[in-house]
mmCIF file of C-alpha atoms in Angstrom:
data_model
loop_
_atom_site.group_PDB
_atom_site.id
_atom_site.type_symbol
_atom_site.label_atom_id
_atom_site.label_comp_id
_atom_site.label_asym_id
_atom_site.label_seq_id
_atom_site.Cartn_x
_atom_site.Cartn_y
_atom_site.Cartn_z
ATOM 1 C CA MET A 1 21.285 -7.569 1.691
ATOM 2 C CA ASP A 2 18.629 -10.294 2.380
ATOM 3 C CA LYS A 3 17.597 -12.886 -0.311
ATOM 4 C CA LEU A 4 14.856 -15.627 -0.506
ATOM 5 C CA THR A 5 15.458 -18.904 -2.049
ATOM 6 C CA ILE A 6 12.255 -20.842 -3.254
ATOM 7 C CA ARG A 7 11.943 -24.387 -4.374
ATOM 8 C CA GLY A 8 8.869 -24.500 -6.650
ATOM 9 C CA GLY A 9 6.172 -26.881 -7.575
ATOM 10 C CA ILE A 10 4.342 -27.204 -4.136
ATOM 11 C CA PRO A 11 0.676 -26.519 -4.129
ATOM 12 C CA LEU A 12 -0.235 -24.071 -1.327
ATOM 13 C CA CYS A 13 -2.750 -25.405 1.378
ATOM 14 C CA GLY A 14 -3.803 -24.345 4.798
ATOM 15 C CA GLU A 15 -4.917 -21.171 6.640
ATOM 16 C CA ILE A 16 -3.252 -17.939 7.467
ATOM 17 C CA ARG A 17 -4.313 -14.583 9.004
ATOM 18 C CA ILE A 18 -4.239 -11.360 7.184
ATOM 19 C CA SER A 19 -2.484 -8.389 8.509
ATOM 20 C CA GLY A 20 -3.580 -4.938 8.791
ATOM 21 C CA ALA A 21 -3.366 -2.712 5.788
ATOM 22 C CA LYS A 22 -0.017 -0.571 5.394
ATOM 23 C CA ASN A 23 -1.599 1.800 3.247
ATOM 24 C CA ALA A 24 -4.250 2.645 5.940
ATOM 25 C CA ALA A 25 -1.642 2.522 8.834
ATOM 26 C CA LEU A 26 0.659 4.959 7.337
ATOM 27 C CA PRO A 27 -1.828 7.959 6.968
ATOM 28 C CA ILE A 28 -3.454 7.118 10.163
ATOM 29 C CA LEU A 29 0.042 7.303 12.036
ATOM 30 C CA ALA A 30 0.346 10.629 10.473
ATOM 31 C CA ALA A 31 -3.024 11.827 11.544
ATOM 32 C CA THR A 32 -2.148 11.546 15.253
ATOM 33 C CA LEU A 33 -0.105 14.799 14.652
ATOM 34 C CA LEU A 34 -3.414 16.523 14.545
ATOM 35 C CA THR A 35 -3.982 16.143 18.389
ATOM 36 C CA ASP A 36 -2.051 16.578 21.601
ATOM 37 C CA LYS A 37 -4.249 13.523 23.100
ATOM 38 C CA PRO A 38 -3.126 9.840 22.975
ATOM 39 C CA VAL A 39 -4.365 7.814 20.139
ATOM 40 C CA LEU A 40 -4.294 4.034 20.285
ATOM 41 C CA ILE A 41 -4.197 2.169 16.969
ATOM 42 C CA GLY A 42 -4.730 -1.456 16.611
ATOM 43 C CA ASN A 43 -4.043 -4.183 13.934
ATOM 44 C CA ILE A 44 -0.890 -2.553 12.890
ATOM 45 C CA PRO A 45 1.283 -4.553 10.466
ATOM 46 C CA HIS A 46 4.788 -5.230 11.503
ATOM 47 C CA LEU A 47 6.580 -3.820 8.505
ATOM 48 C CA HIS A 48 9.676 -1.720 7.539
ATOM 49 C CA ASP A 49 7.584 1.295 6.405
ATOM 50 C CA ILE A 50 5.848 1.280 9.777
ATOM 51 C CA THR A 51 9.028 1.279 11.696
ATOM 52 C CA THR A 52 10.222 4.203 9.447
ATOM 53 C CA THR A 53 7.162 6.154 10.191
ATOM 54 C CA MET A 54 7.454 5.516 13.952
ATOM 55 C CA GLU A 55 11.062 6.706 13.797
ATOM 56 C CA LEU A 56 9.925 9.979 11.846
ATOM 57 C CA LEU A 57 7.310 10.704 14.396
ATOM 58 C CA GLY A 58 9.858 10.038 17.226
ATOM 59 C CA LEU A 59 12.139 12.379 15.663
ATOM 60 C CA MET A 60 9.622 15.075 15.859
ATOM 61 C CA GLY A 61 9.039 14.548 19.531
ATOM 62 C CA SER A 62 6.173 11.940 19.434
ATOM 63 C CA GLU A 63 5.885 9.468 22.223
ATOM 64 C CA LEU A 64 5.167 6.029 21.072
ATOM 65 C CA MET A 65 4.452 2.774 22.849
ATOM 66 C CA LEU A 66 4.281 -0.629 21.039
ATOM 67 C CA ASP A 67 2.793 -3.636 22.785
ATOM 68 C CA GLU A 68 3.037 -7.447 22.106
ATOM 69 C CA ARG A 69 -0.148 -7.275 19.944
ATOM 70 C CA MET A 70 1.169 -4.524 17.621
ATOM 71 C CA ASN A 71 -1.043 -1.999 19.111
ATOM 72 C CA ILE A 72 0.657 1.461 18.980
ATOM 73 C CA GLU A 73 -0.135 4.400 21.333
ATOM 74 C CA VAL A 74 0.955 7.741 20.010
ATOM 75 C CA ASN A 75 1.084 10.870 22.084
ATOM 76 C CA ASN A 76 2.000 14.110 20.381
ATOM 77 C CA ARG A 77 1.813 16.434 23.444
ATOM 78 C CA ASN A 78 5.548 17.295 23.228
ATOM 79 C CA VAL A 79 6.014 17.513 19.516
ATOM 80 C CA ASP A 80 8.693 20.242 18.838
ATOM 81 C CA GLN A 81 10.523 19.392 15.522
ATOM 82 C CA LEU A 82 8.335 20.235 12.520
ATOM 83 C CA TYR A 83 10.794 18.751 10.119
ATOM 84 C CA ALA A 84 10.909 15.502 7.993
ATOM 85 C CA PRO A 85 14.475 14.890 7.043
ATOM 86 C CA TYR A 86 15.563 13.433 3.671
ATOM 87 C CA GLU A 87 17.343 10.408 5.349
ATOM 88 C CA LEU A 88 13.985 9.095 6.263
ATOM 89 C CA VAL A 89 11.792 10.402 3.661
ATOM 90 C CA LYS A 90 13.753 9.151 0.809
ATOM 91 C CA THR A 91 12.902 5.583 1.647
ATOM 92 C CA MET A 92 9.221 6.001 1.881
ATOM 93 C CA ARG A 93 6.851 8.222 -0.296
ATOM 94 C CA ALA A 94 4.103 8.159 2.262
ATOM 95 C CA SER A 95 6.293 10.423 4.534
ATOM 96 C CA ILE A 96 4.707 13.291 2.614
ATOM 97 C CA LEU A 97 1.475 12.631 4.651
ATOM 98 C CA VAL A 98 2.998 14.474 7.510
ATOM 99 C CA LEU A 99 2.891 17.750 5.670
ATOM 100 C CA GLY A 100 -0.872 18.216 5.984
ATOM 101 C CA PRO A 101 -1.311 17.660 9.650
ATOM 102 C CA LEU A 102 1.936 19.597 10.734
ATOM 103 C CA LEU A 103 0.885 22.610 8.724
ATOM 104 C CA SER A 104 -2.770 22.367 10.003
ATOM 105 C CA ARG A 105 -1.844 22.054 13.774
ATOM 106 C CA TYR A 106 1.349 23.977 14.084
ATOM 107 C CA GLY A 107 1.261 26.501 11.051
ATOM 108 C CA GLN A 108 4.396 25.253 9.584
ATOM 109 C CA ALA A 109 6.348 22.268 8.226
ATOM 110 C CA GLN A 110 9.548 21.385 6.428
ATOM 111 C CA VAL A 111 9.470 18.088 4.589
ATOM 112 C CA SER A 112 11.790 16.490 2.048
ATOM 113 C CA LEU A 113 10.521 15.670 -1.187
ATOM 114 C CA PRO A 114 9.665 11.976 -1.024
ATOM 115 C CA GLY A 115 11.250 8.747 -2.308
ATOM 116 C CA GLY A 116 10.106 5.229 -2.304
ATOM 117 C CA CYS A 117 9.679 2.766 -5.032
ATOM 118 C CA THR A 118 10.693 3.594 -8.629
ATOM 119 C CA ILE A 119 7.336 2.983 -10.324
ATOM 120 C CA GLY A 120 6.900 6.004 -12.412
ATOM 121 C CA SER A 121 5.756 9.662 -11.791
ATOM 122 C CA ARG A 122 3.885 10.243 -8.572
ATOM 123 C CA PRO A 123 4.318 14.217 -8.274
ATOM 124 C CA VAL A 124 3.442 15.851 -4.981
ATOM 125 C CA ASP A 125 2.247 19.099 -6.911
ATOM 126 C CA LEU A 126 -1.367 18.301 -6.334
ATOM 127 C CA HIS A 127 -0.778 18.189 -2.666
ATOM 128 C CA LEU A 128 1.047 21.745 -2.681
ATOM 129 C CA LYS A 129 -1.636 23.354 -5.003
ATOM 130 C CA GLY A 130 -4.406 22.106 -2.605
ATOM 131 C CA LEU A 131 -2.621 23.492 0.480
ATOM 132 C CA SER A 132 -1.984 26.760 -1.236
ATOM 133 C CA ALA A 133 -5.804 27.040 -2.216
ATOM 134 C CA MET A 134 -6.179 26.719 1.706
ATOM 135 C CA GLY A 135 -4.030 29.603 2.506
ATOM 136 C CA ALA A 136 -0.547 28.124 2.848
ATOM 137 C CA GLU A 137 2.588 29.856 1.657
ATOM 138 C CA ILE A 138 4.589 27.226 0.090
ATOM 139 C CA SER A 139 8.180 27.058 -1.451
ATOM 140 C CA VAL A 140 10.440 24.161 -2.549
ATOM 141 C CA GLU A 141 14.156 24.769 -1.935
ATOM 142 C CA ASP A 142 17.138 22.441 -1.944
ATOM 143 C CA GLY A 143 14.727 19.295 -2.098
ATOM 144 C CA TYR A 144 12.520 20.447 0.753
ATOM 145 C CA ILE A 145 8.937 21.778 0.928
ATOM 146 C CA HIS A 146 8.751 24.720 3.231
ATOM 147 C CA ALA A 147 5.150 25.554 4.190
ATOM 148 C CA HIS A 148 3.673 28.181 6.387
ATOM 149 C CA ALA A 149 0.157 29.299 7.470
ATOM 150 C CA ARG A 150 -1.344 31.153 10.471
ATOM 151 C CA ARG A 151 -4.431 28.941 10.063
ATOM 152 C CA LEU A 152 -5.717 27.175 6.993
ATOM 153 C CA HIS A 153 -9.036 27.958 5.497
ATOM 154 C CA GLY A 154 -11.569 25.958 3.746
ATOM 155 C CA ALA A 155 -11.520 25.598 -0.076
ATOM 156 C CA TYR A 156 -12.845 23.894 -3.050
ATOM 157 C CA ILE A 157 -10.348 21.550 -4.436
ATOM 158 C CA ASN A 158 -10.842 19.426 -7.688
ATOM 159 C CA PHE A 159 -8.202 16.723 -8.313
ATOM 160 C CA ASP A 160 -6.935 15.992 -11.797
ATOM 161 C CA PRO A 161 -6.085 13.332 -11.881
ATOM 162 C CA VAL A 162 -7.229 11.453 -8.716
ATOM 163 C CA THR A 163 -4.512 11.012 -6.038
ATOM 164 C CA VAL A 164 -4.671 8.902 -2.941
ATOM 165 C CA THR A 165 -2.198 10.475 -0.874
ATOM 166 C CA GLY A 166 -3.147 14.013 -2.027
ATOM 167 C CA THR A 167 -6.737 13.227 -0.890
ATOM 168 C CA GLU A 168 -5.482 11.985 2.465
ATOM 169 C CA ASN A 169 -2.979 14.973 3.000
ATOM 170 C CA LEU A 170 -5.504 17.594 2.319
ATOM 171 C CA MET A 171 -8.447 15.685 4.096
ATOM 172 C CA MET A 172 -6.156 15.723 7.103
ATOM 173 C CA ALA A 173 -5.096 19.313 6.696
ATOM 174 C CA ALA A 174 -8.754 20.412 6.373
ATOM 175 C CA THR A 175 -9.855 18.971 9.669
ATOM 176 C CA LEU A 176 -8.475 21.954 11.640
ATOM 177 C CA ALA A 177 -9.057 24.531 8.952
ATOM 178 C CA ASP A 178 -11.500 27.307 9.254
ATOM 179 C CA GLY A 179 -14.577 26.627 7.398
ATOM 180 C CA ARG A 180 -15.663 23.936 5.018
ATOM 181 C CA THR A 181 -13.393 22.158 2.451
ATOM 182 C CA ILE A 182 -14.689 20.300 -0.517
ATOM 183 C CA ILE A 183 -12.411 17.683 -2.257
ATOM 184 C CA GLU A 184 -13.923 16.873 -5.637
ATOM 185 C CA ASN A 185 -12.815 13.821 -7.781
ATOM 186 C CA ALA A 186 -11.440 12.434 -4.481
ATOM 187 C CA ALA A 187 -9.961 9.036 -4.222
ATOM 188 C CA ARG A 188 -12.412 6.284 -3.139
ATOM 189 C CA GLU A 189 -10.013 3.695 -2.045
ATOM 190 C CA PRO A 190 -10.778 1.860 1.262
ATOM 191 C CA GLU A 191 -7.865 3.208 2.853
ATOM 192 C CA VAL A 192 -9.123 6.794 2.289
ATOM 193 C CA MET A 193 -12.380 5.802 4.095
ATOM 194 C CA ASP A 194 -10.419 4.133 6.777
ATOM 195 C CA LEU A 195 -8.493 7.308 7.481
ATOM 196 C CA ALA A 196 -11.802 9.272 7.483
ATOM 197 C CA LEU A 197 -13.407 7.069 9.980
ATOM 198 C CA CYS A 198 -10.441 7.474 12.280
ATOM 199 C CA LEU A 199 -10.353 11.118 12.141
ATOM 200 C CA ASN A 200 -14.109 11.219 12.886
ATOM 201 C CA ALA A 201 -13.410 9.004 15.689
ATOM 202 C CA MET A 202 -11.052 11.821 16.953
ATOM 203 C CA GLY A 203 -13.812 14.424 16.530
ATOM 204 C CA ALA A 204 -13.408 15.498 12.881
ATOM 205 C CA LYS A 205 -16.499 16.311 10.622
ATOM 206 C CA ILE A 206 -15.853 14.429 7.531
ATOM 207 C CA THR A 207 -18.697 13.232 5.074
ATOM 208 C CA GLY A 208 -18.528 11.534 1.637
ATOM 209 C CA ALA A 209 -15.328 9.420 2.093
ATOM 210 C CA GLY A 210 -15.495 6.601 -0.223
ATOM 211 C CA THR A 211 -17.235 8.736 -2.917
ATOM 212 C CA GLY A 212 -15.815 11.191 -5.331
ATOM 213 C CA ARG A 213 -16.829 14.095 -3.171
ATOM 214 C CA ILE A 214 -15.564 14.665 0.280
ATOM 215 C CA GLU A 215 -16.625 17.413 2.666
ATOM 216 C CA ILE A 216 -14.694 18.460 5.799
ATOM 217 C CA GLU A 217 -15.977 20.955 8.251
ATOM 218 C CA GLY A 218 -13.161 22.354 10.204
ATOM 219 C CA VAL A 219 -13.075 22.067 13.952
ATOM 220 C CA SER A 220 -10.937 23.780 16.478
ATOM 221 C CA GLN A 221 -9.311 20.724 17.851
ATOM 222 C CA LEU A 222 -9.175 16.957 17.578
ATOM 223 C CA ASN A 223 -9.224 14.520 20.525
ATOM 224 C CA GLY A 224 -7.813 10.913 21.312
ATOM 225 C CA ALA A 225 -9.332 7.822 20.037
ATOM 226 C CA ARG A 226 -9.017 3.897 19.748
ATOM 227 C CA TYR A 227 -9.102 2.671 16.296
ATOM 228 C CA ASP A 228 -8.223 -0.667 14.459
ATOM 229 C CA ILE A 229 -6.766 -0.683 10.939
ATOM 230 C CA LEU A 230 -8.768 -2.324 8.258
ATOM 231 C CA PRO A 231 -7.461 -5.578 6.590
ATOM 232 C CA ASP A 232 -4.750 -5.457 3.969
ATOM 233 C CA ARG A 233 -6.602 -6.118 0.632
ATOM 234 C CA ILE A 234 -3.387 -6.355 -1.416
ATOM 235 C CA GLU A 235 -1.866 -8.911 0.943
ATOM 236 C CA THR A 236 -5.003 -10.811 0.644
ATOM 237 C CA GLY A 237 -4.994 -10.735 -3.033
ATOM 238 C CA THR A 238 -1.435 -11.789 -3.256
ATOM 239 C CA TYR A 239 -1.886 -14.967 -1.292
ATOM 240 C CA LEU A 240 -4.995 -15.724 -3.229
ATOM 241 C CA VAL A 241 -2.970 -15.479 -6.400
ATOM 242 C CA ALA A 242 -0.247 -17.762 -5.083
ATOM 243 C CA ALA A 243 -2.795 -20.270 -4.288
ATOM 244 C CA ALA A 244 -4.298 -20.168 -7.726
ATOM 245 C CA MET A 245 -0.905 -20.333 -9.347
ATOM 246 C CA THR A 246 0.160 -23.320 -7.453
ATOM 247 C CA GLY A 247 -3.186 -25.146 -7.710
ATOM 248 C CA GLY A 248 -3.715 -24.961 -4.141
ATOM 249 C CA LYS A 249 -6.376 -24.589 -1.458
ATOM 250 C CA VAL A 250 -6.244 -21.860 1.116
ATOM 251 C CA LYS A 251 -8.456 -20.059 3.753
ATOM 252 C CA LEU A 252 -7.449 -16.446 4.549
ATOM 253 C CA LYS A 253 -8.735 -15.166 7.920
ATOM 254 C CA ASN A 254 -9.106 -11.651 9.361
ATOM 255 C CA THR A 255 -9.826 -10.060 5.922
ATOM 256 C CA ASP A 256 -12.651 -8.404 4.048
ATOM 257 C CA PRO A 257 -14.095 -9.685 0.738
ATOM 258 C CA SER A 258 -15.819 -6.461 0.015
ATOM 259 C CA LEU A 259 -12.454 -4.539 -0.419
ATOM 260 C CA LEU A 260 -11.138 -6.600 -3.476
ATOM 261 C CA GLU A 261 -14.291 -7.497 -5.401
ATOM 262 C CA ALA A 262 -12.424 -6.794 -8.654
ATOM 263 C CA VAL A 263 -9.727 -9.143 -7.717
ATOM 264 C CA LEU A 264 -12.070 -11.898 -6.800
ATOM 265 C CA LEU A 265 -13.937 -11.554 -10.081
ATOM 266 C CA LYS A 266 -10.633 -11.992 -12.013
ATOM 267 C CA LEU A 267 -9.567 -15.094 -9.958
ATOM 268 C CA ARG A 268 -12.988 -16.707 -10.590
ATOM 269 C CA GLU A 269 -12.514 -15.974 -14.306
ATOM 270 C CA ALA A 270 -9.148 -17.756 -14.063
ATOM 271 C CA GLY A 271 -10.864 -20.847 -12.736
ATOM 272 C CA ALA A 272 -10.855 -20.468 -8.963
ATOM 273 C CA ASP A 273 -13.556 -21.666 -6.857
ATOM 274 C CA ILE A 274 -13.987 -18.895 -4.199
ATOM 275 C CA THR A 275 -16.261 -18.856 -1.106
ATOM 276 C CA HIS A 276 -16.303 -16.196 1.690
ATOM 277 C CA ASP A 277 -18.123 -14.774 4.657
ATOM 278 C CA ASP A 278 -17.681 -11.308 6.230
ATOM 279 C CA THR A 279 -14.111 -11.945 7.438
ATOM 280 C CA THR A 280 -12.773 -15.005 5.577
ATOM 281 C CA ILE A 281 -11.972 -15.984 1.941
ATOM 282 C CA SER A 282 -11.424 -19.621 0.809
ATOM 283 C CA LEU A 283 -9.848 -20.409 -2.539
ATOM 284 C CA ALA A 284 -9.516 -23.768 -4.177
ATOM 285 C CA MET A 285 -8.245 -24.857 -7.633
ATOM 286 C CA GLU A 286 -9.081 -28.087 -9.337
ATOM 287 C CA PRO A 287 -6.208 -30.435 -8.763
ATOM 288 C CA GLY A 288 -3.669 -30.471 -11.583
ATOM 289 C CA ALA A 289 -5.501 -27.414 -13.479
ATOM 290 C CA ARG A 290 -3.512 -24.472 -14.599
ATOM 291 C CA PRO A 291 -5.270 -21.165 -14.265
ATOM 292 C CA LYS A 292 -6.922 -19.562 -17.351
ATOM 293 C CA ALA A 293 -5.372 -16.369 -18.779
ATOM 294 C CA VAL A 294 -7.282 -13.246 -17.807
ATOM 295 C CA ASP A 295 -7.015 -9.662 -19.012
ATOM 296 C CA VAL A 296 -6.372 -6.959 -16.440
ATOM 297 C CA TYR A 297 -6.744 -3.117 -16.816
ATOM 298 C CA THR A 298 -5.935 -1.171 -13.703
ATOM 299 C CA SER A 299 -7.744 1.817 -12.669
ATOM 300 C CA PRO A 300 -8.625 3.657 -9.214
ATOM 301 C CA PHE A 301 -10.935 1.947 -6.703
ATOM 302 C CA PRO A 302 -13.461 0.343 -7.322
ATOM 303 C CA GLY A 303 -11.542 -0.849 -10.428
ATOM 304 C CA PHE A 304 -8.785 -3.334 -10.520
ATOM 305 C CA PRO A 305 -5.860 -2.062 -8.276
ATOM 306 C CA THR A 306 -2.445 -1.372 -9.691
ATOM 307 C CA ASP A 307 -0.915 -2.992 -6.696
ATOM 308 C CA MET A 308 -2.255 -6.300 -7.902
ATOM 309 C CA GLN A 309 -1.065 -5.934 -11.491
ATOM 310 C CA ALA A 310 2.450 -7.543 -10.866
ATOM 311 C CA GLN A 311 0.830 -10.515 -9.126
ATOM 312 C CA PHE A 312 -1.431 -11.322 -11.932
ATOM 313 C CA THR A 313 1.265 -10.930 -14.445
ATOM 314 C CA ALA A 314 3.007 -13.722 -12.727
ATOM 315 C CA MET A 315 -0.081 -15.834 -12.937
ATOM 316 C CA ASN A 316 -0.645 -15.257 -16.521
ATOM 317 C CA CYS A 317 2.800 -16.524 -17.258
ATOM 318 C CA ILE A 318 1.807 -20.037 -16.399
ATOM 319 C CA ALA A 319 -1.889 -19.904 -17.320
ATOM 320 C CA GLU A 320 -3.556 -21.409 -20.262
ATOM 321 C CA GLY A 321 -4.039 -18.861 -23.110
ATOM 322 C CA ARG A 322 -3.113 -15.243 -23.867
ATOM 323 C CA ALA A 323 -3.588 -12.282 -21.793
ATOM 324 C CA VAL A 324 -3.150 -8.452 -21.913
ATOM 325 C CA ILE A 325 -2.200 -6.429 -18.676
ATOM 326 C CA THR A 326 -2.618 -2.791 -19.120
ATOM 327 C CA GLU A 327 -1.238 -0.402 -16.581
ATOM 328 C CA ASN A 328 -3.199 2.824 -16.291
ATOM 329 C CA ILE A 329 -1.955 4.252 -12.818
ATOM 330 C CA PHE A 330 1.854 4.386 -12.869
ATOM 331 C CA ASN A 331 4.124 4.787 -16.166
ATOM 332 C CA ASN A 332 6.959 2.595 -14.979
ATOM 333 C CA ARG A 333 5.438 -0.456 -13.246
ATOM 334 C CA PHE A 334 6.603 -3.336 -15.365
ATOM 335 C CA LEU A 335 10.107 -3.677 -13.739
ATOM 336 C CA HIS A 336 9.197 -7.345 -13.170
ATOM 337 C CA VAL A 337 8.992 -8.127 -16.896
ATOM 338 C CA LYS A 338 12.609 -8.758 -17.661
ATOM 339 C CA GLU A 339 13.107 -10.843 -14.566
ATOM 340 C CA LEU A 340 10.061 -13.057 -15.458
ATOM 341 C CA GLN A 341 11.641 -13.544 -18.926
ATOM 342 C CA LYS A 342 14.873 -14.896 -17.398
ATOM 343 C CA MET A 343 12.517 -17.704 -15.919
ATOM 344 C CA GLY A 344 11.250 -18.604 -19.350
ATOM 345 C CA ALA A 345 8.078 -16.545 -19.457
ATOM 346 C CA ASP A 346 6.672 -15.239 -22.738
ATOM 347 C CA LEU A 347 5.960 -11.618 -22.329
ATOM 348 C CA ASP A 348 5.998 -8.801 -24.824
ATOM 349 C CA LEU A 349 6.155 -5.345 -23.290
ATOM 350 C CA ALA A 350 4.952 -2.262 -25.092
ATOM 351 C CA GLU A 351 4.621 1.059 -23.166
ATOM 352 C CA SER A 352 1.487 0.753 -20.896
ATOM 353 C CA HIS A 353 0.739 -2.938 -21.581
ATOM 354 C CA VAL A 354 2.267 -6.393 -21.680
ATOM 355 C CA VAL A 355 1.095 -9.334 -23.776
ATOM 356 C CA ILE A 356 1.589 -12.760 -22.055
ATOM 357 C CA ASN A 357 1.463 -16.060 -23.699
ATOM 358 C CA GLY A 358 1.243 -18.679 -21.030
ATOM 359 C CA VAL A 359 3.796 -21.507 -20.777
ATOM 360 C CA ASP A 360 3.526 -24.870 -19.245
ATOM 361 C CA ARG A 361 6.180 -24.063 -16.671
ATOM 362 C CA LEU A 362 8.829 -21.644 -15.493
ATOM 363 C CA THR A 363 12.434 -22.596 -14.764
ATOM 364 C CA SER A 364 14.453 -21.294 -11.553
ATOM 365 C CA SER A 365 16.608 -18.401 -12.080
ATOM 366 C CA ARG A 366 18.673 -15.808 -10.000
ATOM 367 C CA ILE A 367 16.306 -12.772 -10.136
ATOM 368 C CA THR A 368 16.177 -9.275 -8.591
ATOM 369 C CA ALA A 369 13.242 -7.475 -7.228
ATOM 370 C CA LYS A 370 12.988 -3.789 -8.184
ATOM 371 C CA ASP A 371 9.992 -2.639 -6.105
ATOM 372 C CA LEU A 372 7.537 -3.833 -3.387
ATOM 373 C CA ARG A 373 4.935 -5.289 -5.691
ATOM 374 C CA ALA A 374 7.548 -6.675 -8.156
ATOM 375 C CA SER A 375 8.936 -8.362 -5.128
ATOM 376 C CA ALA A 376 5.679 -10.352 -4.632
ATOM 377 C CA CYS A 377 5.526 -11.151 -8.334
ATOM 378 C CA LEU A 378 8.779 -12.776 -8.498
ATOM 379 C CA ILE A 379 8.267 -14.773 -5.223
ATOM 380 C CA LEU A 380 4.865 -16.222 -6.804
ATOM 381 C CA ALA A 381 6.873 -17.067 -9.951
ATOM 382 C CA GLY A 382 9.441 -18.953 -7.770
ATOM 383 C CA LEU A 383 6.746 -20.860 -6.100
ATOM 384 C CA VAL A 384 5.721 -22.479 -9.510
ATOM 385 C CA ALA A 385 9.208 -22.754 -11.161
ATOM 386 C CA GLN A 386 11.015 -25.870 -11.664
ATOM 387 C CA GLY A 387 14.150 -26.037 -9.329
ATOM 388 C CA GLU A 388 15.500 -23.366 -6.809
ATOM 389 C CA THR A 389 14.856 -19.823 -7.361
ATOM 390 C CA LEU A 390 16.904 -16.912 -5.788
ATOM 391 C CA VAL A 391 15.250 -13.719 -5.318
ATOM 392 C CA GLU A 392 17.663 -10.678 -4.341
ATOM 393 C CA GLN A 393 17.035 -7.469 -2.832
ATOM 394 C CA VAL A 394 14.005 -8.580 -0.930
ATOM 395 C CA TYR A 395 14.099 -5.460 1.361
ATOM 396 C CA HIS A 396 11.418 -4.217 -0.894
ATOM 397 C CA ILE A 397 8.990 -6.979 0.214
ATOM 398 C CA ASP A 398 9.553 -6.032 3.894
ATOM 399 C CA ARG A 399 8.076 -2.809 3.211
ATOM 400 C CA GLY A 400 4.613 -4.174 2.486
ATOM 401 C CA TYR A 401 4.310 -7.746 3.567
ATOM 402 C CA GLU A 402 4.489 -8.921 7.129
ATOM 403 C CA THR A 403 6.786 -12.055 7.613
ATOM 404 C CA ILE A 404 5.927 -13.330 4.037
ATOM 405 C CA GLU A 405 8.236 -16.334 4.058
ATOM 406 C CA GLU A 406 6.772 -17.565 7.386
ATOM 407 C CA LYS A 407 3.150 -17.063 6.170
ATOM 408 C CA LEU A 408 4.297 -19.069 2.911
ATOM 409 C CA MET A 409 5.839 -21.846 4.883
ATOM 410 C CA GLN A 410 2.455 -22.142 6.917
ATOM 411 C CA LEU A 411 0.891 -22.951 3.490
ATOM 412 C CA GLY A 412 3.559 -25.457 2.678
ATOM 413 C CA ALA A 413 6.059 -23.581 0.606
ATOM 414 C CA HIS A 414 9.570 -24.426 0.614
ATOM 415 C CA ILE A 415 11.088 -20.831 1.077
ATOM 416 C CA ARG A 416 13.787 -19.496 3.393
ATOM 417 C CA ARG A 417 15.536 -16.237 3.878
ATOM 418 C CA LEU A 418 19.260 -15.938 3.474
ATOM 419 C CA PRO A 419 21.492 -13.007 4.562
#
């Protein structure tokens, strides 16, 4: 099992290119199941979750072609297996996103209940209730969702609470349903809007994506399309925090500042000098200055993203002052706290929040990553720790960050992967 070894204390400086967003690519790959025409998807990140999704589609009969620029052409003219097995779904919760498209286009689906990171309760019952409201017959037996429908029909669906994958699943299902579907209290994340834009490019009739109310007028069929995935806002934020923690100066290209305004606001509050245009962000810290402690309160978009909580926890560990991090999205997303304490961080965890008193420095340790964003958090901590830090179980990081050690090395970090 791969490990990363990191020698800390080096300010990150330089330029890197941001990859396409995993959380946009996965639902868009699932959306190709809605048509028998070729769909060409660009700006796809090279990640383990992308490989898993391609394997899942291939198992169903999809024909996939990947070029040297990470463009994927998907042709679903010969799909004949409406089945998502446990062996693949257990590693990635986003596999549930094939349920809506399969049911809508083919009238049936058998999908294993999902797995993925152990970051708290993320039930799929909202997906199932929504599909039932659209006329599907659904049962759960032996860990599998069995769904049938002659043709889905439009429905009024009000989510409580907001769910990103639920919004995406039902939006995809509604594109081929009979009549109009309204999704109230819909997720507003940029990745939801990206999916809607791709579906509309395929001939869907979706309005309101990016707001709390999405309307979908069902059509009889969708067509092929060419679509580029939006930049990864979480990867962008992670490298910005890494530069702020290490007292560095970086320029991130092929990104979109409008996707992470809440993160940029907090980084400025921490003392970072940030400039940007439409596709680049530059961050510089005053040489020798520690970041200032900042409170974080996670909430659905456009609020502060839960996927950036762990990275800001790491930054606050070496910041000047005291900060409180409050996690409102998931109920088990502080798995990194005990590992940070091994490095000398002063953290006090109590249910949904952690109180952090910044220390002058962290010390190297042997630490273990427990989920995707915790992996990023611990790597950031290693970048500022005295000595050499060993981060184990970094397979998590490969699910969401494209060649993270190579990009960090481009910025001057001393980091390498060990088998």
